[in-house]
């Protein structure tokens, strides 16, 4: 007999995107169901058991500022914390943590199980339940001036006739003929859509070692009108640390004391470990070159494109032929295991070649392999099929988040999951959507890049992608976003109280520095001098030492003083950006009648349906001349 369940929101996939989406929806009071093919793999770290890194660390702190859980779970499971790029300016500082893989996974699973309004269930999802509806495409959401969202006055196209009927997601079907009906569906399918794993010539169906592939969902999406394509990613071998000769490796210590990811974490209490590093050798490279014909990416066995900025060791040897060595970081996978992750030698080469490589790497000559490296090829949906809310254009009430949108990385996935979960809940509650712009957060940069530019390789966030990165520092993520999270209902009372106390402390210290003087100048003026550090100012004015008990407050005041000129200049640039964003393009605008536009520009404008002139300017391949023609017609 067919079994049917009814929820407000159904989230498919319990990886980093799925857990953030489900918990966000549940926090906003929606009856939510999180479905996964393996309930023991909630938030499992399929690749490196690490969170953060360059630009990624900023995203995690933004997730935390909006009420998400990734940063808190990292603090509860982190076994080494480092802030990267400390020799550079504050815009480049990026927190990173090595996690106990199982502790992270089980902590998140427990939090999911404890979350009110949330049901976790193991099911193999087969397809979408769709209905025809008369609902036109929704108003075009765009970032509001206070970090909320506004609306374009007319419906957005995106391949569906204006005001015409289109499909609506009303649930999903699972193997065993069980139906989960819902008012909104969020797909976070990771690397599991028609997934194939490759190790040399050997191919195995599955999206992760030991797990199955979602074979039917791709067909369901294609029949609903979605374009699909293929990407690939990879992972390195894991070794038994007991068999690694660490005396031949370099120690990579963490920060002492470790700095938490979450603004609500007072102190890291998990025992800390060191990592190590070694390098490949020319002999290793020779082995790889001799066997390139057996590598799936080079033999033609894999057709999907892999991540440019996280290449396999085969790609490194080919693309950087002049280099004699490449770094390998040996990173422990947990406190209760000897398993080590070999960061830097991701590969899909055959097992015998991997074994030969390891014997030529200093410190790994006698290392025992616990898991072999492999590549996985999977389907994704080009993200220009999405609105900025991450709701799909072809199907109302359906949201995509994570690697299904062509991204790579836990952090990028979690950010999308959070935003999809919040927007699905807000829509069902009849409230305005949440769309964060490029000047407010790396999350805004990420989503705008996806829906505007699309992807031709797995997308990874970098600081260089953000135009206003001095404003988007990791240390001020709460000051940028916590008020927004509070307004939509995702920030708790305790988090809001902590934030208000911090803001009051910053205001009090800034006022104190303005009102007190030393040798004729205000303390604020002294702090702005490049030769004067906070410790120097405390020595000059000992009463300031009392503020050292509030390092979070001191940090904000010092950065604001030291970089005030640069911040003011970026604020002017942001205002110019906002003026372009405020120049709206009617959603029903017919680009085909603009005969002066190049054919390429007409096609791209029609496909992306930019909501503003600013968004139109960021579409790949659009020239200043195209914008001039568009502005003329809009005028």
Coordinates of C-alpha atoms in Angstrom, one line a residue:
X1 CA 0.0 0.0 0.0
X2 CA 1.3 3.4 -0.9
X3 CA 2.5 5.5 2.0
X4 CA 2.2 9.3 1.8
X5 CA 3.6 12.0 4.1
X6 CA 2.9 15.7 4.1
X7 CA 5.5 18.4 5.0
X8 CA 6.0 22.1 4.3
X9 CA 9.5 21.6 3.0
X10 CA 11.3 18.4 1.8
X11 CA 15.1 18.6 1.5
X12 CA 16.8 15.9 -0.5
X13 CA 20.4 15.1 0.5
X14 CA 22.0 15.4 3.9
X15 CA 25.4 16.8 3.0
X16 CA 26.6 20.2 4.0
X17 CA 24.0 22.0 1.8
X18 CA 21.1 19.8 2.9
X19 CA 21.8 20.0 6.6
X20 CA 22.0 23.8 6.5
X21 CA 18.8 24.0 4.3
X22 CA 16.8 21.7 6.5
X23 CA 17.8 23.3 9.8
X24 CA 17.2 26.9 8.4
X25 CA 13.7 25.9 7.3
X26 CA 13.0 24.3 10.6
X27 CA 14.3 27.2 12.6
X28 CA 11.8 29.4 10.8
X29 CA 9.0 27.2 11.9
X30 CA 8.3 25.1 8.8
X31 CA 7.6 21.4 9.1
X32 CA 10.6 20.0 7.3
X33 CA 11.8 16.6 6.2
X34 CA 15.5 15.8 5.4
X35 CA 15.8 12.7 3.2
X36 CA 19.1 10.9 2.7
X37 CA 20.1 7.6 1.1
X38 CA 22.3 6.9 4.2
X39 CA 21.2 8.3 7.6
X40 CA 24.7 7.5 9.0
X41 CA 26.3 9.9 6.5
X42 CA 24.7 13.2 7.6
X43 CA 27.2 16.0 6.9
X44 CA 29.9 13.4 6.0
X45 CA 33.1 14.9 4.8
X46 CA 33.6 13.0 1.5
X47 CA 37.0 14.6 0.8
X48 CA 39.3 16.6 3.1
X49 CA 38.0 16.8 6.7
X50 CA 38.7 20.5 6.9
X51 CA 36.5 23.6 6.9
X52 CA 37.5 27.1 5.7
X53 CA 40.5 28.3 3.9
X54 CA 41.1 31.3 1.6
X55 CA 37.7 33.0 1.1
X56 CA 36.0 29.8 2.3
X57 CA 36.6 30.8 5.9
X58 CA 34.9 34.1 5.3
X59 CA 31.9 32.2 4.0
X60 CA 31.7 30.0 7.1
X61 CA 31.7 33.0 9.4
X62 CA 29.0 34.6 7.2
X63 CA 26.9 31.4 7.5
X64 CA 27.4 31.6 11.3
X65 CA 26.4 35.3 11.3
X66 CA 23.1 34.4 9.6
X67 CA 22.3 31.7 12.1
X68 CA 23.8 28.7 10.3
X69 CA 25.5 25.8 12.0
X70 CA 28.7 24.9 10.1
X71 CA 30.9 27.2 12.2
X72 CA 29.5 25.9 15.5
X73 CA 30.0 22.3 14.4
X74 CA 33.6 23.1 13.3
X75 CA 34.3 24.5 16.7
X76 CA 32.9 21.4 18.4
X77 CA 35.1 19.0 16.3
X78 CA 38.1 21.0 15.1
X79 CA 41.5 19.5 15.9
X80 CA 43.7 22.2 14.4
X81 CA 42.8 25.9 13.7
X82 CA 44.9 28.3 11.7
X83 CA 44.2 31.8 10.3
X84 CA 45.9 31.9 6.9
X85 CA 47.6 34.9 5.3
X86 CA 48.3 36.7 8.5
X87 CA 51.3 38.4 6.8
X88 CA 48.9 40.2 4.5
X89 CA 46.2 42.7 5.2
X90 CA 43.0 41.9 7.1
X91 CA 41.0 41.4 3.9
X92 CA 43.1 38.3 3.1
X93 CA 43.0 36.7 6.6
X94 CA 41.1 33.4 6.2
X95 CA 40.3 31.0 9.1
X96 CA 40.7 27.3 8.5
X97 CA 40.2 24.2 10.7
X98 CA 41.1 20.6 10.4
X99 CA 38.2 18.6 11.9
X100 CA 37.8 15.2 13.4
X101 CA 35.7 13.8 10.5
X102 CA 33.5 11.5 12.6
X103 CA 33.1 13.9 15.4
X104 CA 31.9 16.6 13.0
X105 CA 29.5 14.1 11.3
X106 CA 28.0 12.7 14.4
X107 CA 27.7 16.2 16.1
X108 CA 25.8 17.5 13.1
X109 CA 23.6 14.4 13.0
X110 CA 22.7 14.8 16.6
X111 CA 21.8 18.5 16.1
X112 CA 19.6 17.5 13.1
X113 CA 17.9 14.9 15.3
X114 CA 17.4 17.5 18.1
X115 CA 16.1 20.3 15.9
X116 CA 12.4 21.1 16.4
X117 CA 10.2 20.8 13.3
X118 CA 12.7 18.6 11.5
X119 CA 12.4 14.9 10.6
X120 CA 15.4 12.9 9.4
X121 CA 14.7 9.9 7.3
X122 CA 16.6 7.4 5.1
X123 CA 15.1 7.0 1.7
X124 CA 16.3 6.6 -1.9
X125 CA 14.7 9.4 -3.8
X126 CA 13.5 8.5 -7.4
X127 CA 12.0 11.6 -8.8
X128 CA 10.0 14.9 -8.5
X129 CA 6.2 15.2 -8.1
X130 CA 5.1 18.1 -10.3
X131 CA 1.8 19.7 -11.1
X132 CA 0.7 22.3 -13.6
X133 CA -0.1 25.6 -12.1
X134 CA -1.3 29.0 -13.3
X135 CA 1.3 30.8 -11.1
X136 CA 3.6 33.0 -13.3
X137 CA 7.2 33.3 -12.6
X138 CA 7.7 35.2 -9.3
X139 CA 8.7 38.9 -9.1
X140 CA 12.4 39.3 -9.7
X141 CA 14.0 39.6 -6.2
X142 CA 16.8 42.0 -5.8
X143 CA 18.8 43.1 -2.8
X144 CA 17.1 45.9 -0.8
X145 CA 19.0 48.8 0.6
X146 CA 18.9 47.5 4.1
X147 CA 20.1 44.0 3.1
X148 CA 16.7 42.6 2.6
X149 CA 15.0 42.2 -0.7
X150 CA 12.9 44.2 -3.1
X151 CA 10.9 43.2 -6.1
X152 CA 10.9 44.0 -9.7
X153 CA 7.4 45.2 -10.6
X154 CA 6.8 42.6 -13.2
X155 CA 7.2 38.8 -13.6
X156 CA 10.6 37.2 -14.5
X157 CA 10.8 35.1 -17.6
X158 CA 13.6 32.6 -17.9
X159 CA 12.2 30.6 -20.7
X160 CA 8.6 30.5 -19.6
X161 CA 6.0 32.7 -21.2
X162 CA 5.0 35.7 -19.1
X163 CA 1.9 34.9 -17.2
X164 CA 1.6 31.5 -18.7
X165 CA 1.2 28.3 -16.7
X166 CA 4.3 26.4 -15.5
X167 CA 5.1 23.5 -13.4
X168 CA 5.2 23.5 -9.6
X169 CA 7.0 21.1 -7.3
X170 CA 4.6 19.4 -4.9
X171 CA 6.8 16.6 -3.5
X172 CA 9.1 13.7 -4.3
X173 CA 8.8 9.9 -4.8
X174 CA 11.1 7.4 -3.3
X175 CA 12.0 3.8 -4.0
X176 CA 9.3 1.5 -2.4
X177 CA 6.5 3.7 -3.6
X178 CA 6.5 6.2 -0.7
X179 CA 5.5 9.7 -1.5
X180 CA 6.6 12.9 0.4
X181 CA 4.3 15.8 -0.5
X182 CA 5.5 19.3 0.2
X183 CA 4.9 22.9 -0.6
X184 CA 8.6 23.4 -1.4
X185 CA 11.4 21.0 -2.4
X186 CA 15.1 21.6 -2.1
X187 CA 17.5 19.4 -4.0
X188 CA 21.1 19.1 -2.6
X189 CA 22.2 16.0 -4.5
X190 CA 26.0 16.5 -4.2
X191 CA 28.0 14.3 -6.5
X192 CA 25.3 11.6 -6.6
X193 CA 23.4 12.3 -9.9
X194 CA 24.2 9.4 -12.3
X195 CA 27.6 9.2 -10.5
X196 CA 30.4 7.0 -11.6
X197 CA 33.7 6.6 -9.7
X198 CA 36.9 6.0 -11.6
X199 CA 40.2 4.5 -10.4
X200 CA 42.3 3.9 -13.5
X201 CA 40.4 1.7 -15.9
X202 CA 38.0 0.5 -13.2
X203 CA 34.6 2.1 -13.0
X204 CA 32.1 1.8 -10.2
X205 CA 28.6 3.3 -9.9
X206 CA 28.4 5.6 -6.9
X207 CA 28.8 9.2 -5.8
X208 CA 31.2 8.4 -2.9
X209 CA 33.1 5.3 -1.9
X210 CA 30.7 2.9 -0.2
X211 CA 27.5 4.8 -1.4
X212 CA 25.1 4.4 -4.3
X213 CA 24.3 6.7 -7.1
X214 CA 20.9 8.6 -7.7
X215 CA 20.2 7.1 -11.1
X216 CA 16.6 8.3 -11.7
X217 CA 16.6 11.9 -10.5
X218 CA 18.5 13.2 -13.5
X219 CA 15.8 11.8 -15.8
X220 CA 13.1 13.4 -13.7
X221 CA 14.9 16.8 -13.9
X222 CA 15.4 16.5 -17.7
X223 CA 11.8 15.7 -18.3
X224 CA 10.9 18.8 -16.3
X225 CA 12.8 20.9 -18.7
X226 CA 16.2 21.3 -17.0
X227 CA 19.5 21.4 -18.9
X228 CA 22.1 19.0 -17.3
X229 CA 25.8 18.6 -17.8
X230 CA 28.7 16.6 -16.3
X231 CA 31.5 17.6 -13.9
X232 CA 34.1 15.6 -12.1
X233 CA 36.0 15.8 -8.9
X234 CA 38.5 13.7 -7.1
X235 CA 40.0 12.7 -3.8
X236 CA 43.4 11.4 -2.7
X237 CA 44.4 8.2 -1.0
X238 CA 44.3 7.9 2.8
X239 CA 47.2 6.4 4.7
X240 CA 47.7 4.7 8.1
X241 CA 49.6 7.3 10.1
X242 CA 51.4 4.5 12.1
X243 CA 53.3 3.7 8.9
X244 CA 54.3 7.3 8.0
X245 CA 57.9 8.4 8.8
X246 CA 57.1 11.8 10.1
X247 CA 60.8 12.4 10.8
X248 CA 61.2 13.1 7.0
X249 CA 58.3 15.5 7.1
X250 CA 57.9 19.1 8.2
X251 CA 55.7 19.9 11.2
X252 CA 52.7 22.2 10.5
X253 CA 51.4 23.5 13.9
X254 CA 48.1 25.2 14.4
X255 CA 47.5 28.6 16.1
X256 CA 47.8 28.8 19.9
X257 CA 45.3 29.7 21.2
X258 CA 43.0 28.5 18.4
X259 CA 40.5 31.0 17.1
X260 CA 36.9 29.8 16.9
X261 CA 34.8 30.0 13.7
X262 CA 31.5 30.8 15.4
X263 CA 31.0 34.2 17.0
X264 CA 29.1 32.5 19.8
X265 CA 32.0 30.1 20.7
X266 CA 34.0 31.4 23.7
X267 CA 36.8 28.8 23.6
X268 CA 38.0 25.7 21.7
X269 CA 38.0 22.7 24.1
X270 CA 38.7 19.9 21.6
X271 CA 42.3 18.5 21.9
X272 CA 44.6 19.9 19.2
X273 CA 46.9 18.0 16.8
X274 CA 49.7 19.0 14.4
X275 CA 49.7 18.4 10.7
X276 CA 52.8 17.6 8.6
X277 CA 53.9 18.3 5.0
X278 CA 56.1 16.6 2.5
X279 CA 56.6 16.9 -1.3
X280 CA 56.4 14.9 -4.5
X281 CA 59.7 14.3 -6.3
X282 CA 60.8 14.3 -10.0
X283 CA 60.7 10.5 -9.8
X284 CA 57.0 10.7 -8.8
X285 CA 56.3 12.9 -11.8
X286 CA 58.1 10.5 -14.1
X287 CA 55.8 7.7 -12.9
X288 CA 52.8 9.8 -13.5
X289 CA 53.9 10.8 -17.0
X290 CA 54.6 7.2 -17.9
X291 CA 51.0 6.3 -16.9
X292 CA 49.0 9.2 -18.2
X293 CA 47.3 7.0 -20.8
X294 CA 45.8 5.1 -17.9
X295 CA 44.4 8.2 -16.2
X296 CA 40.7 8.5 -16.9
X297 CA 40.9 12.3 -17.5
X298 CA 43.5 11.7 -20.2
X299 CA 42.3 8.4 -21.7
X300 CA 38.9 9.9 -22.5
X301 CA 37.1 7.7 -20.0
X302 CA 35.9 10.9 -18.1
X303 CA 34.2 13.6 -20.2
X304 CA 33.3 16.0 -17.3
X305 CA 35.5 18.9 -16.5
X306 CA 37.3 19.0 -13.1
X307 CA 38.1 21.9 -10.8
X308 CA 40.8 24.1 -12.1
X309 CA 41.9 25.3 -8.6
X310 CA 41.9 21.9 -6.9
X311 CA 43.6 19.9 -9.7
X312 CA 44.6 16.2 -9.5
X313 CA 48.3 15.4 -9.3
X314 CA 48.1 14.3 -12.9
X315 CA 46.9 17.8 -13.9
X316 CA 49.6 19.4 -11.8
X317 CA 52.4 17.4 -13.4
X318 CA 51.0 18.2 -16.9
X319 CA 50.1 21.9 -16.4
X320 CA 53.2 22.8 -14.3
X321 CA 55.8 20.7 -16.1
X322 CA 58.6 23.0 -15.0
X323 CA 58.0 22.3 -11.3
X324 CA 60.2 19.6 -9.6
X325 CA 57.9 19.1 -6.7
X326 CA 54.4 19.8 -5.3
X327 CA 53.4 20.2 -1.7
X328 CA 51.6 17.4 0.1
X329 CA 49.9 18.1 3.5
X330 CA 49.4 15.1 5.7
X331 CA 46.3 15.8 7.8
X332 CA 44.9 13.6 10.5
X333 CA 41.3 12.6 10.0
X334 CA 40.4 12.4 13.7
X335 CA 41.4 11.9 17.4
X336 CA 40.4 8.2 17.4
X337 CA 42.0 7.0 14.2
X338 CA 45.4 6.8 12.6
X339 CA 44.0 7.6 9.2
X340 CA 45.7 10.5 7.3
X341 CA 44.4 12.5 4.4
X342 CA 47.1 13.3 1.7
X343 CA 46.1 16.8 0.7
X344 CA 47.7 17.6 -2.7
X345 CA 47.8 14.3 -4.5
X346 CA 44.1 13.8 -5.5
X347 CA 44.2 11.2 -8.3
X348 CA 42.2 8.8 -10.3
X349 CA 45.3 6.8 -11.5
X350 CA 45.2 3.0 -11.1
X351 CA 46.0 1.5 -7.7
X352 CA 49.3 0.1 -8.8
X353 CA 50.4 3.5 -10.0
X354 CA 49.3 5.1 -6.8
X355 CA 51.4 2.5 -4.9
X356 CA 54.5 3.2 -6.9
X357 CA 54.1 7.0 -6.4
X358 CA 53.9 6.7 -2.6
X359 CA 57.1 4.7 -2.4
X360 CA 58.9 7.7 -4.0
X361 CA 57.6 10.4 -1.6
X362 CA 59.7 11.3 1.4
X363 CA 58.2 9.9 4.6
X364 CA 55.6 7.7 2.7
X365 CA 58.0 5.0 1.4
X366 CA 56.5 2.4 3.7
X367 CA 53.1 3.9 4.2
X368 CA 50.1 1.6 4.1
X369 CA 47.1 2.7 2.0
X370 CA 43.8 2.5 3.8
X371 CA 41.7 4.0 1.0
X372 CA 42.7 4.5 -2.6
X373 CA 42.2 7.8 -4.4
X374 CA 39.5 8.0 -7.1
X375 CA 37.6 10.5 -9.2
X376 CA 33.8 10.8 -9.4
X377 CA 31.8 12.1 -12.4
X378 CA 28.3 13.3 -11.9
X379 CA 25.5 15.4 -13.4
X380 CA 24.8 19.0 -12.4
X381 CA 22.3 21.7 -13.6
X382 CA 23.9 24.9 -15.0
X383 CA 22.9 27.5 -12.4
X384 CA 21.7 30.2 -14.9
X385 CA 18.4 28.2 -14.5
X386 CA 18.0 29.7 -11.0
X387 CA 16.7 32.9 -9.6
X388 CA 18.9 34.7 -7.0
X389 CA 16.8 33.1 -4.3
X390 CA 18.0 29.7 -5.7
X391 CA 14.4 28.8 -6.7
X392 CA 14.5 27.3 -10.2
X393 CA 13.0 29.2 -13.2
X394 CA 11.3 26.2 -14.9
X395 CA 9.7 24.8 -11.8
X396 CA 8.0 26.9 -9.0
X397 CA 8.7 25.8 -5.4
X398 CA 11.9 23.9 -6.4
X399 CA 15.3 25.0 -5.1
X400 CA 18.8 23.8 -5.9
X401 CA 21.8 24.1 -3.6
X402 CA 25.3 22.7 -3.6
X403 CA 27.1 20.7 -6.2
X404 CA 24.0 20.4 -8.3
X405 CA 24.6 24.0 -9.1
X406 CA 28.2 23.4 -10.4
X407 CA 30.1 24.4 -7.2
X408 CA 32.8 22.5 -5.3
X409 CA 33.5 22.7 -1.6
X410 CA 31.7 22.1 1.7
X411 CA 31.5 25.9 2.4
X412 CA 30.0 26.9 -0.9
X413 CA 27.5 24.1 -0.6
X414 CA 26.5 25.1 3.0
X415 CA 26.1 28.7 2.0
X416 CA 23.7 27.8 -0.8
X417 CA 21.8 25.4 1.4
X418 CA 21.3 28.1 4.1
X419 CA 20.0 30.6 1.5
X420 CA 17.8 28.0 -0.2
X421 CA 16.3 26.9 3.2
X422 CA 15.7 30.5 4.3
X423 CA 14.1 31.5 1.0
X424 CA 11.9 28.4 0.7
X425 CA 10.6 29.1 4.3
X426 CA 10.2 32.8 3.7
X427 CA 8.2 32.2 0.5
X428 CA 5.8 29.8 2.2
X429 CA 5.3 32.3 5.1
X430 CA 4.4 35.0 2.5
X431 CA 7.4 37.1 3.4
X432 CA 9.9 38.9 1.1
X433 CA 12.9 36.7 0.0
X434 CA 16.4 37.2 1.2
X435 CA 18.9 38.1 -1.5
X436 CA 22.3 39.3 -0.4
X437 CA 24.3 41.4 -2.8
X438 CA 28.0 41.4 -3.7
X439 CA 28.8 44.3 -1.5
X440 CA 27.3 42.6 1.6
X441 CA 28.9 39.1 1.7
X442 CA 30.9 36.5 -0.1
X443 CA 27.6 34.5 -0.1
X444 CA 26.2 37.3 -2.3
X445 CA 29.2 37.1 -4.6
X446 CA 28.9 33.3 -4.9
X447 CA 25.2 33.3 -5.8
X448 CA 25.4 36.2 -8.1
X449 CA 28.3 34.6 -10.0
X450 CA 26.3 31.4 -10.3
X451 CA 23.0 32.8 -11.5
X452 CA 24.5 35.5 -13.7
X453 CA 27.7 34.0 -15.2
X454 CA 27.0 30.3 -14.9
X455 CA 29.9 27.9 -14.7
X456 CA 32.1 26.0 -17.1
X457 CA 34.1 24.3 -14.4
X458 CA 33.4 23.5 -10.7
X459 CA 33.1 26.9 -9.0
X460 CA 35.3 27.6 -6.0
X461 CA 35.3 30.9 -4.1
X462 CA 38.4 33.1 -3.9
X463 CA 39.0 36.5 -2.4
X464 CA 39.8 37.8 -5.9
X465 CA 36.2 37.2 -6.9
X466 CA 34.9 39.9 -4.5
X467 CA 35.2 43.5 -5.6
X468 CA 34.8 44.8 -2.0
X469 CA 36.8 42.3 -0.1
X470 CA 38.2 44.9 2.4
X471 CA 34.6 45.3 3.6
X472 CA 33.9 41.5 3.5
X473 CA 36.5 40.4 6.1
X474 CA 36.0 37.3 8.2
X475 CA 36.2 39.3 11.4
X476 CA 33.2 41.6 10.7
X477 CA 30.8 39.0 9.2
X478 CA 28.5 39.4 12.2
X479 CA 28.4 43.2 11.8
X480 CA 27.4 42.8 8.2
X481 CA 24.8 40.0 8.5
X482 CA 23.6 39.3 12.0
X483 CA 20.9 42.0 11.8
X484 CA 19.7 40.5 8.5
X485 CA 19.5 37.1 10.0
X486 CA 17.7 38.4 13.0
X487 CA 15.1 40.1 10.8
X488 CA 14.3 36.9 8.9
X489 CA 14.1 34.9 12.1
X490 CA 17.2 32.7 11.8
X491 CA 19.3 34.3 14.6
X492 CA 18.5 33.2 18.2
X493 CA 17.9 35.4 21.1
X494 CA 21.2 34.5 22.7
X495 CA 23.2 35.2 19.5
X496 CA 21.4 38.5 19.1
X497 CA 22.1 39.6 22.7
X498 CA 25.8 38.7 22.3
X499 CA 25.9 40.7 19.0
X500 CA 24.3 43.8 20.7
X501 CA 26.8 43.7 23.5
X502 CA 29.7 43.6 21.1
X503 CA 28.3 46.5 19.1
X504 CA 27.9 48.5 22.3
X505 CA 31.4 47.7 23.3
X506 CA 32.7 48.9 19.9
X507 CA 30.8 52.2 20.2
X508 CA 32.0 52.8 23.8
X509 CA 35.7 52.2 22.9
X510 CA 35.6 54.4 19.8
X511 CA 34.0 57.2 21.9
X512 CA 36.7 56.7 24.5
X513 CA 39.5 57.0 21.9
X514 CA 38.0 60.2 20.5
X515 CA 37.5 61.9 23.9
X516 CA 40.9 61.1 25.5
X517 CA 44.2 62.6 24.4
X518 CA 47.9 62.0 24.7
X519 CA 50.5 64.7 23.8
X520 CA 47.9 66.9 22.3
X521 CA 46.3 64.3 19.9
X522 CA 43.3 62.1 20.5
X523 CA 44.0 58.4 21.1
X524 CA 42.1 57.7 17.9
X525 CA 44.6 59.9 15.9
X526 CA 47.4 58.0 17.5
X527 CA 45.9 54.6 16.6
X528 CA 45.5 55.6 13.0
X529 CA 49.3 56.1 12.7
X530 CA 51.0 53.2 10.9
X531 CA 53.9 53.2 13.4
X532 CA 51.5 52.7 16.4
X533 CA 50.0 49.4 17.3
X534 CA 47.3 48.7 19.9
X535 CA 50.0 47.5 22.4
X536 CA 51.9 50.7 21.9
X537 CA 48.8 52.7 22.6
X538 CA 48.1 50.7 25.8
X539 CA 51.6 51.5 27.0
X540 CA 51.0 55.2 26.3
X541 CA 47.6 55.1 28.0
X542 CA 47.5 52.2 30.5
X543 CA 43.7 52.6 31.1
X544 CA 43.2 51.0 27.7
X545 CA 44.5 47.6 29.1
X546 CA 41.0 47.0 30.6
X547 CA 39.7 46.6 27.0
X548 CA 42.1 43.6 26.4
X549 CA 39.4 41.4 28.0
X550 CA 37.3 42.2 24.9
X551 CA 39.6 41.2 22.0
X552 CA 36.7 41.0 19.5
X553 CA 35.9 44.7 20.3
X554 CA 39.5 45.8 20.1
X555 CA 40.0 44.1 16.8
X556 CA 37.1 45.9 15.1
X557 CA 38.2 49.3 16.5
X558 CA 41.8 48.8 15.4
X559 CA 40.9 47.7 11.9
X560 CA 38.4 50.6 11.5
X561 CA 41.1 53.1 12.5
X562 CA 44.0 51.6 10.5
X563 CA 42.0 51.2 7.3
X564 CA 39.5 54.0 7.5
X565 CA 40.7 55.7 4.3
X566 CA 40.6 52.5 2.3
X567 CA 37.2 51.6 3.7
X568 CA 35.8 55.0 2.8
X569 CA 37.0 54.6 -0.8
X570 CA 35.3 51.2 -1.0
X571 CA 32.1 52.6 0.4
X572 CA 32.1 55.1 -2.5
X573 CA 32.5 52.2 -4.9
X574 CA 29.7 50.3 -3.3
X575 CA 27.4 53.3 -3.7
X576 CA 28.3 53.4 -7.4
X577 CA 27.5 49.6 -7.6
X578 CA 24.2 50.2 -5.8
X579 CA 23.2 52.8 -8.4
X580 CA 23.7 50.3 -11.2
X581 CA 21.7 47.7 -9.2
X582 CA 18.9 50.2 -8.8
X583 CA 18.5 50.6 -12.5
X584 CA 15.9 47.8 -13.0
X585 CA 15.2 45.9 -16.2
X586 CA 11.5 45.0 -16.7
X587 CA 11.2 41.2 -16.5
X588 CA 9.1 41.2 -19.7
X589 CA 11.7 43.2 -21.7
X590 CA 11.9 41.7 -25.2
X591 CA 15.6 41.7 -26.2
X592 CA 14.8 40.3 -29.6
X593 CA 13.5 43.7 -30.7
X594 CA 16.8 45.4 -29.8
X595 CA 18.4 44.9 -33.3
X596 CA 21.5 46.9 -32.4
X597 CA 22.5 44.2 -29.9
X598 CA 25.0 41.6 -30.9
X599 CA 23.4 38.1 -31.4
X600 CA 25.5 36.8 -28.5
X601 CA 24.3 39.6 -26.2
X602 CA 20.7 39.1 -27.1
X603 CA 21.0 35.3 -26.4
X604 CA 22.7 35.8 -23.1
X605 CA 20.3 38.5 -21.9
X606 CA 17.4 36.3 -22.8
X607 CA 18.8 33.3 -21.1
X608 CA 19.9 35.0 -17.8
X609 CA 17.1 37.6 -17.7
X610 CA 19.1 40.1 -15.6
X611 CA 17.0 42.0 -13.0
X612 CA 19.2 45.1 -13.2
X613 CA 21.7 46.9 -15.4
X614 CA 24.3 46.0 -12.8
X615 CA 23.6 42.3 -13.1
X616 CA 23.5 42.6 -16.9
X617 CA 27.0 44.1 -16.8
X618 CA 28.4 41.0 -15.0
X619 CA 27.2 38.5 -17.6
X620 CA 30.2 36.8 -19.2
X621 CA 30.8 38.2 -22.7
X622 CA 28.7 41.3 -22.3
X623 CA 30.6 44.4 -23.5
X624 CA 30.3 48.1 -22.6
X625 CA 28.8 48.6 -26.0
X626 CA 26.1 46.1 -25.3
X627 CA 25.3 47.9 -22.1
X628 CA 25.2 51.3 -23.9
X629 CA 22.6 49.9 -26.3
X630 CA 20.6 48.4 -23.5
X631 CA 20.6 51.6 -21.5
X632 CA 19.4 53.5 -24.6
X633 CA 16.4 51.3 -25.1
X634 CA 15.6 51.3 -21.3
X635 CA 15.7 55.0 -21.4

